[in-house]
C-alpha cells in the first residue's frame, strides 16, 4: 500500500479550491500565492467558533470535539475537522480519554448555502476517511451545516463518494509531484476568485503570445 511522506500530505480544505479551479488550487498550494478577499475573510470569521481547539464538551452520551486534526498517510492528506461528535454506542470504537465505545460523526461548517459542485461533500468525505484510518473504524455518514440557511444535512459516505474523493486527491498529488500549475479555461467565475489579479494577466499574456504566433505563422 502506498504511504505518502508527511511532506507530501496535502491540505484537505484545498479541495475547495481544486474543485472551483485547478489553477487556483495550484497557485495557492504549489506556488504559495494567497490574496484575501471578502469571501475568504467571511468564511474564516464563520469558522472561528467551530475552530476553537480548546473546546471539548461531554453531554450525557455525546462527546463534542472542535478543531480536531486528522490525517491519512495512505491518501496523503491532512486537515482539521470543524466538529466531531462521538455518540456512545455498542457498535462504536474505544477512545483513549473516555470509557465505553463511540460512533464518530464529522460535522463540517460552511458559509453560504449548498453548492452545486461537490467540494463540500468531498471535503467531508476526506475528513471522515482520515478519521476512519486513525481510529480503525468505518463511518457511514457525515453532516454539512450551512450558516446561510441554518440547515444541517446528513451525507452518506458511500463507495461512489469515496472513489470520487480518492480520484480527486490522486489528481491533486499528480500536480503536486510535478509542481505544475495548469492553464485552464477562464470565465465569469473568475470574478469571484481571490487570485484573479495574479492569475488573469498571466493567462491573458499567454493567450496574446499564442495569437501573435498564429498570426505570424499565418502570414509567412
Ligand atoms: S482567475 Fe479564474 S482561472 Fe485564474 S485561478 Fe482564478 S478562477 Fe482560476
CSV table of C-alpha atoms and ligand atoms in Angstrom, one decimal:
chain,number,residue,atom,x,y,z
A,1,UNK,CA,0.0,0.0,0.0
A,2,UNK,CA,1.3,3.5,-1.0
A,3,UNK,CA,2.1,5.7,2.1
A,4,UNK,CA,2.9,9.3,1.4
A,5,UNK,CA,5.7,11.1,3.3
A,6,UNK,CA,4.4,13.8,5.7
A,7,UNK,CA,6.0,16.5,3.5
A,8,UNK,CA,3.6,15.4,0.7
A,9,UNK,CA,0.4,15.4,2.7
A,10,UNK,CA,-2.0,17.9,1.0
A,11,UNK,CA,-4.5,20.1,2.8
A,12,UNK,CA,-8.0,18.6,2.7
A,13,UNK,CA,-9.5,22.1,2.7
A,14,UNK,CA,-7.6,22.7,-0.6
A,15,UNK,CA,-10.2,20.5,-2.3
A,16,UNK,CA,-12.5,23.6,-2.1
A,17,UNK,CA,-10.0,25.5,-4.4
A,18,UNK,CA,-9.3,22.4,-6.5
A,19,UNK,CA,-13.0,21.8,-7.4
A,20,UNK,CA,-13.5,25.5,-8.0
A,21,UNK,CA,-10.5,25.8,-10.3
A,22,UNK,CA,-7.4,23.6,-10.7
A,23,UNK,CA,-5.3,26.6,-11.4
A,24,UNK,CA,-6.4,28.4,-8.3
A,25,UNK,CA,-5.5,25.4,-6.1
A,26,UNK,CA,-2.1,25.2,-7.7
A,27,UNK,CA,-1.4,28.9,-7.3
A,28,UNK,CA,-2.3,28.7,-3.6
A,29,UNK,CA,-0.9,25.3,-2.6
A,30,UNK,CA,2.0,24.8,-5.0
A,31,UNK,CA,3.1,28.4,-5.6
A,32,UNK,CA,2.1,29.7,-2.2
A,33,UNK,CA,0.1,32.7,-3.5
A,34,UNK,CA,-2.7,33.9,-1.4
A,35,UNK,CA,-4.9,37.0,-1.6
A,36,UNK,CA,-7.6,37.7,0.9
A,37,UNK,CA,-10.9,38.8,-0.4
A,38,UNK,CA,-14.2,39.3,1.2
A,39,UNK,CA,-15.4,35.7,0.6
A,40,UNK,CA,-12.4,34.1,2.3
A,41,UNK,CA,-12.5,36.6,5.1
A,42,UNK,CA,-16.2,35.9,5.8
A,43,UNK,CA,-15.5,32.1,5.7
A,44,UNK,CA,-12.8,32.4,8.3
A,45,UNK,CA,-15.0,34.5,10.6
A,46,UNK,CA,-17.8,32.0,10.4
A,47,UNK,CA,-15.4,29.2,11.2
A,48,UNK,CA,-13.9,30.9,14.3
A,49,UNK,CA,-16.4,29.4,16.7
A,50,UNK,CA,-16.2,25.9,15.3
A,51,UNK,CA,-12.4,26.0,15.2
A,52,UNK,CA,-11.7,26.5,18.9
A,53,UNK,CA,-9.2,23.8,19.6
A,54,UNK,CA,-9.6,24.1,23.4
A,55,UNK,CA,-13.3,23.3,23.1
A,56,UNK,CA,-14.4,19.8,24.2
A,57,UNK,CA,-17.9,19.1,25.6
A,58,UNK,CA,-19.4,16.0,27.1
A,59,UNK,CA,-23.1,15.7,27.3
A,60,UNK,CA,-24.8,12.5,28.5
A,61,UNK,CA,-23.9,10.1,25.7
A,62,UNK,CA,-22.2,12.5,23.3
A,63,UNK,CA,-18.7,14.0,23.2
A,64,UNK,CA,-18.2,17.0,21.0
A,65,UNK,CA,-14.6,17.9,19.9
A,66,UNK,CA,-13.9,21.0,17.9
A,67,UNK,CA,-11.0,21.6,15.5
A,68,UNK,CA,-9.9,18.0,15.6
A,69,UNK,CA,-6.7,17.5,13.5
A,70,UNK,CA,-6.9,14.4,11.2
A,71,UNK,CA,-4.6,12.8,8.6
A,72,UNK,CA,-4.3,9.9,6.3
A,73,UNK,CA,-0.8,8.7,5.2
A,74,UNK,CA,-2.5,6.3,2.6
A,75,UNK,CA,-4.4,9.2,1.0
A,76,UNK,CA,-1.6,11.7,1.6
A,77,UNK,CA,-3.9,14.3,3.1
A,78,UNK,CA,-4.3,16.2,6.4
A,79,UNK,CA,-6.8,18.7,7.8
A,80,UNK,CA,-8.9,19.9,10.7
A,81,UNK,CA,-12.5,18.8,11.2
A,82,UNK,CA,-14.6,21.7,12.4
A,83,UNK,CA,-16.5,19.4,14.8
A,84,UNK,CA,-16.6,15.7,15.5
A,85,UNK,CA,-19.4,14.3,17.6
A,86,UNK,CA,-18.9,10.9,19.3
A,87,UNK,CA,-22.1,9.1,20.1
A,88,UNK,CA,-21.9,6.3,22.7
A,89,UNK,CA,-22.9,3.0,21.1
A,90,UNK,CA,-22.0,-0.7,21.5
A,91,UNK,CA,-21.1,-0.7,17.7
A,92,UNK,CA,-18.5,2.1,18.1
A,93,UNK,CA,-14.8,2.3,18.8
A,94,UNK,CA,-12.9,3.0,22.1
A,95,UNK,CA,-11.5,6.5,22.8
A,96,UNK,CA,-8.4,6.9,24.9
A,97,UNK,CA,-9.9,9.6,27.2
A,98,UNK,CA,-13.3,8.1,27.8
A,99,UNK,CA,-14.8,4.8,28.9
A,100,UNK,CA,-17.1,3.0,26.6
A,101,UNK,CA,-17.5,2.8,22.8
A,102,UNK,CA,-18.4,5.7,20.5
A,103,UNK,CA,-19.5,6.2,16.8
A,104,UNK,CA,-17.9,9.3,15.3
A,105,UNK,CA,-19.7,11.8,13.1
A,106,UNK,CA,-17.8,14.6,11.3
A,107,UNK,CA,-19.7,18.0,11.0
A,108,UNK,CA,-18.3,20.5,8.5
A,109,UNK,CA,-19.5,24.1,8.8
A,110,UNK,CA,-19.9,26.1,5.6
A,111,UNK,CA,-20.6,29.8,4.9
A,112,UNK,CA,-23.4,30.3,2.5
A,113,UNK,CA,-25.8,27.6,1.2
A,114,UNK,CA,-25.5,24.2,-0.5
A,115,UNK,CA,-23.2,24.3,-3.6
A,116,UNK,CA,-23.9,22.7,-7.0
A,117,UNK,CA,-20.4,21.3,-7.1
A,118,UNK,CA,-19.1,18.5,-4.9
A,119,UNK,CA,-16.4,20.5,-3.0
A,120,UNK,CA,-18.2,20.4,0.4
A,121,UNK,CA,-19.2,16.8,0.1
A,122,UNK,CA,-15.6,15.7,-0.9
A,123,UNK,CA,-14.1,17.6,1.9
A,124,UNK,CA,-16.4,15.9,4.4
A,125,UNK,CA,-15.7,12.5,2.9
A,126,UNK,CA,-11.9,13.0,3.1
A,127,UNK,CA,-12.1,14.2,6.7
A,128,UNK,CA,-14.2,11.1,7.5
A,129,UNK,CA,-11.9,8.8,5.7
A,130,UNK,CA,-8.9,10.2,7.7
A,131,UNK,CA,-10.8,9.7,11.0
A,132,UNK,CA,-11.6,6.1,9.9
A,133,UNK,CA,-7.9,5.4,9.3
A,134,UNK,CA,-6.9,7.0,12.6
A,135,UNK,CA,-9.5,5.1,14.7
A,136,UNK,CA,-9.6,1.9,12.7
A,137,UNK,CA,-13.3,2.0,12.2
A,138,UNK,CA,-15.9,2.6,9.5
A,139,UNK,CA,-18.1,5.7,9.4
A,140,UNK,CA,-21.1,5.7,7.2
A,141,UNK,CA,-22.3,9.3,7.3
A,142,UNK,CA,-21.2,12.9,7.9
A,143,UNK,CA,-23.0,16.2,8.3
A,144,UNK,CA,-22.7,19.5,6.5
A,145,UNK,CA,-24.0,22.6,8.3
A,146,UNK,CA,-24.8,25.8,6.2
A,147,UNK,CA,-24.9,29.1,8.0
A,148,UNK,CA,-26.9,30.9,5.4
A,149,UNK,CA,-29.8,28.5,5.5
A,150,UNK,CA,-29.2,27.2,9.1
A,151,UNK,CA,-29.6,23.7,7.6
A,152,UNK,CA,-27.7,20.6,8.8
A,153,UNK,CA,-27.6,17.9,6.1
A,154,UNK,CA,-26.7,14.3,6.5
A,155,UNK,CA,-24.4,12.9,3.7
A,156,UNK,CA,-23.9,9.2,3.2
A,157,UNK,CA,-20.2,8.4,2.9
A,158,UNK,CA,-20.8,5.7,0.3
A,159,UNK,CA,-18.5,3.8,-2.1
A,160,UNK,CA,-19.1,6.2,-5.0
A,161,UNK,CA,-18.2,9.3,-3.0
A,162,UNK,CA,-15.1,7.6,-1.6
A,163,UNK,CA,-13.9,6.7,-5.1
A,164,UNK,CA,-14.5,10.2,-6.3
A,165,UNK,CA,-12.6,11.6,-3.3
A,166,UNK,CA,-9.7,9.3,-3.9
A,167,UNK,CA,-9.6,10.1,-7.6
A,168,UNK,CA,-9.6,13.8,-7.0
A,169,UNK,CA,-6.9,13.6,-4.4
A,170,UNK,CA,-4.8,11.5,-6.8
A,171,UNK,CA,-5.1,14.2,-9.4
A,172,UNK,CA,-4.0,16.8,-6.8
A,173,UNK,CA,-1.0,14.7,-6.0
A,174,UNK,CA,-0.1,14.4,-9.7
A,175,UNK,CA,0.1,18.2,-10.0
A,176,UNK,CA,1.9,18.4,-6.6
A,177,UNK,CA,4.6,15.9,-7.6
A,178,UNK,CA,5.3,17.8,-10.9
A,179,UNK,CA,4.9,21.2,-9.2
A,180,UNK,CA,2.7,22.0,-12.1
A,181,UNK,CA,0.2,24.9,-12.3
A,182,UNK,CA,-2.3,24.1,-15.1
A,183,UNK,CA,-3.6,26.6,-17.5
A,184,UNK,CA,-7.4,26.5,-17.5
A,185,UNK,CA,-10.4,28.0,-19.2
A,186,UNK,CA,-11.4,31.3,-17.7
A,187,UNK,CA,-15.0,32.5,-17.2
A,188,UNK,CA,-17.4,34.6,-15.2
A,189,UNK,CA,-16.5,32.6,-12.1
A,190,UNK,CA,-13.0,34.3,-12.2
A,191,UNK,CA,-14.7,37.5,-10.9
A,192,UNK,CA,-15.2,35.7,-7.5
A,193,UNK,CA,-11.6,34.4,-7.4
A,194,UNK,CA,-9.2,35.8,-4.8
A,195,UNK,CA,-6.3,35.4,-7.2
A,196,UNK,CA,-7.7,36.9,-10.4
A,197,UNK,CA,-5.3,39.9,-10.3
A,198,UNK,CA,-2.3,37.5,-10.2
A,199,UNK,CA,-3.7,34.9,-12.5
A,200,UNK,CA,-5.6,36.6,-15.3
A,201,UNK,CA,-2.8,38.9,-16.6
A,202,UNK,CA,-0.6,35.8,-16.9
A,203,UNK,CA,-3.2,33.9,-18.8
A,204,UNK,CA,-4.0,36.8,-21.0
A,205,UNK,CA,-0.3,37.3,-21.7
A,206,UNK,CA,-0.1,33.6,-22.7
A,207,UNK,CA,-3.1,34.0,-25.0
A,208,UNK,CA,-1.6,37.0,-26.6
A,209,UNK,CA,1.6,35.1,-27.3
A,210,UNK,CA,-0.4,32.3,-28.9
A,211,UNK,CA,-2.4,34.7,-31.0
A,212,UNK,CA,0.8,36.6,-32.0
A,213,UNK,CA,2.5,33.3,-33.1
A,214,UNK,CA,-0.6,32.1,-35.0
A,215,UNK,CA,-0.7,35.5,-36.8
A,216,UNK,CA,3.0,35.4,-37.6
A,217,UNK,CA,2.9,31.8,-38.9
A,218,UNK,CA,-0.3,32.6,-40.9
A,219,UNK,CA,1.5,35.5,-42.6
A,220,UNK,CA,4.6,33.5,-43.5
B,1,LIG,S1,-8.8,33.8,-12.1
B,1,LIG,FE1,-10.0,32.2,-13.0
B,1,LIG,S2,-8.5,30.8,-14.0
B,1,LIG,FE2,-7.4,32.1,-12.6
B,1,LIG,S3,-7.2,31.0,-10.7
B,1,LIG,FE3,-9.0,32.3,-10.5
B,1,LIG,S4,-10.7,31.1,-11.2
B,1,LIG,FE4,-8.9,30.0,-11.9
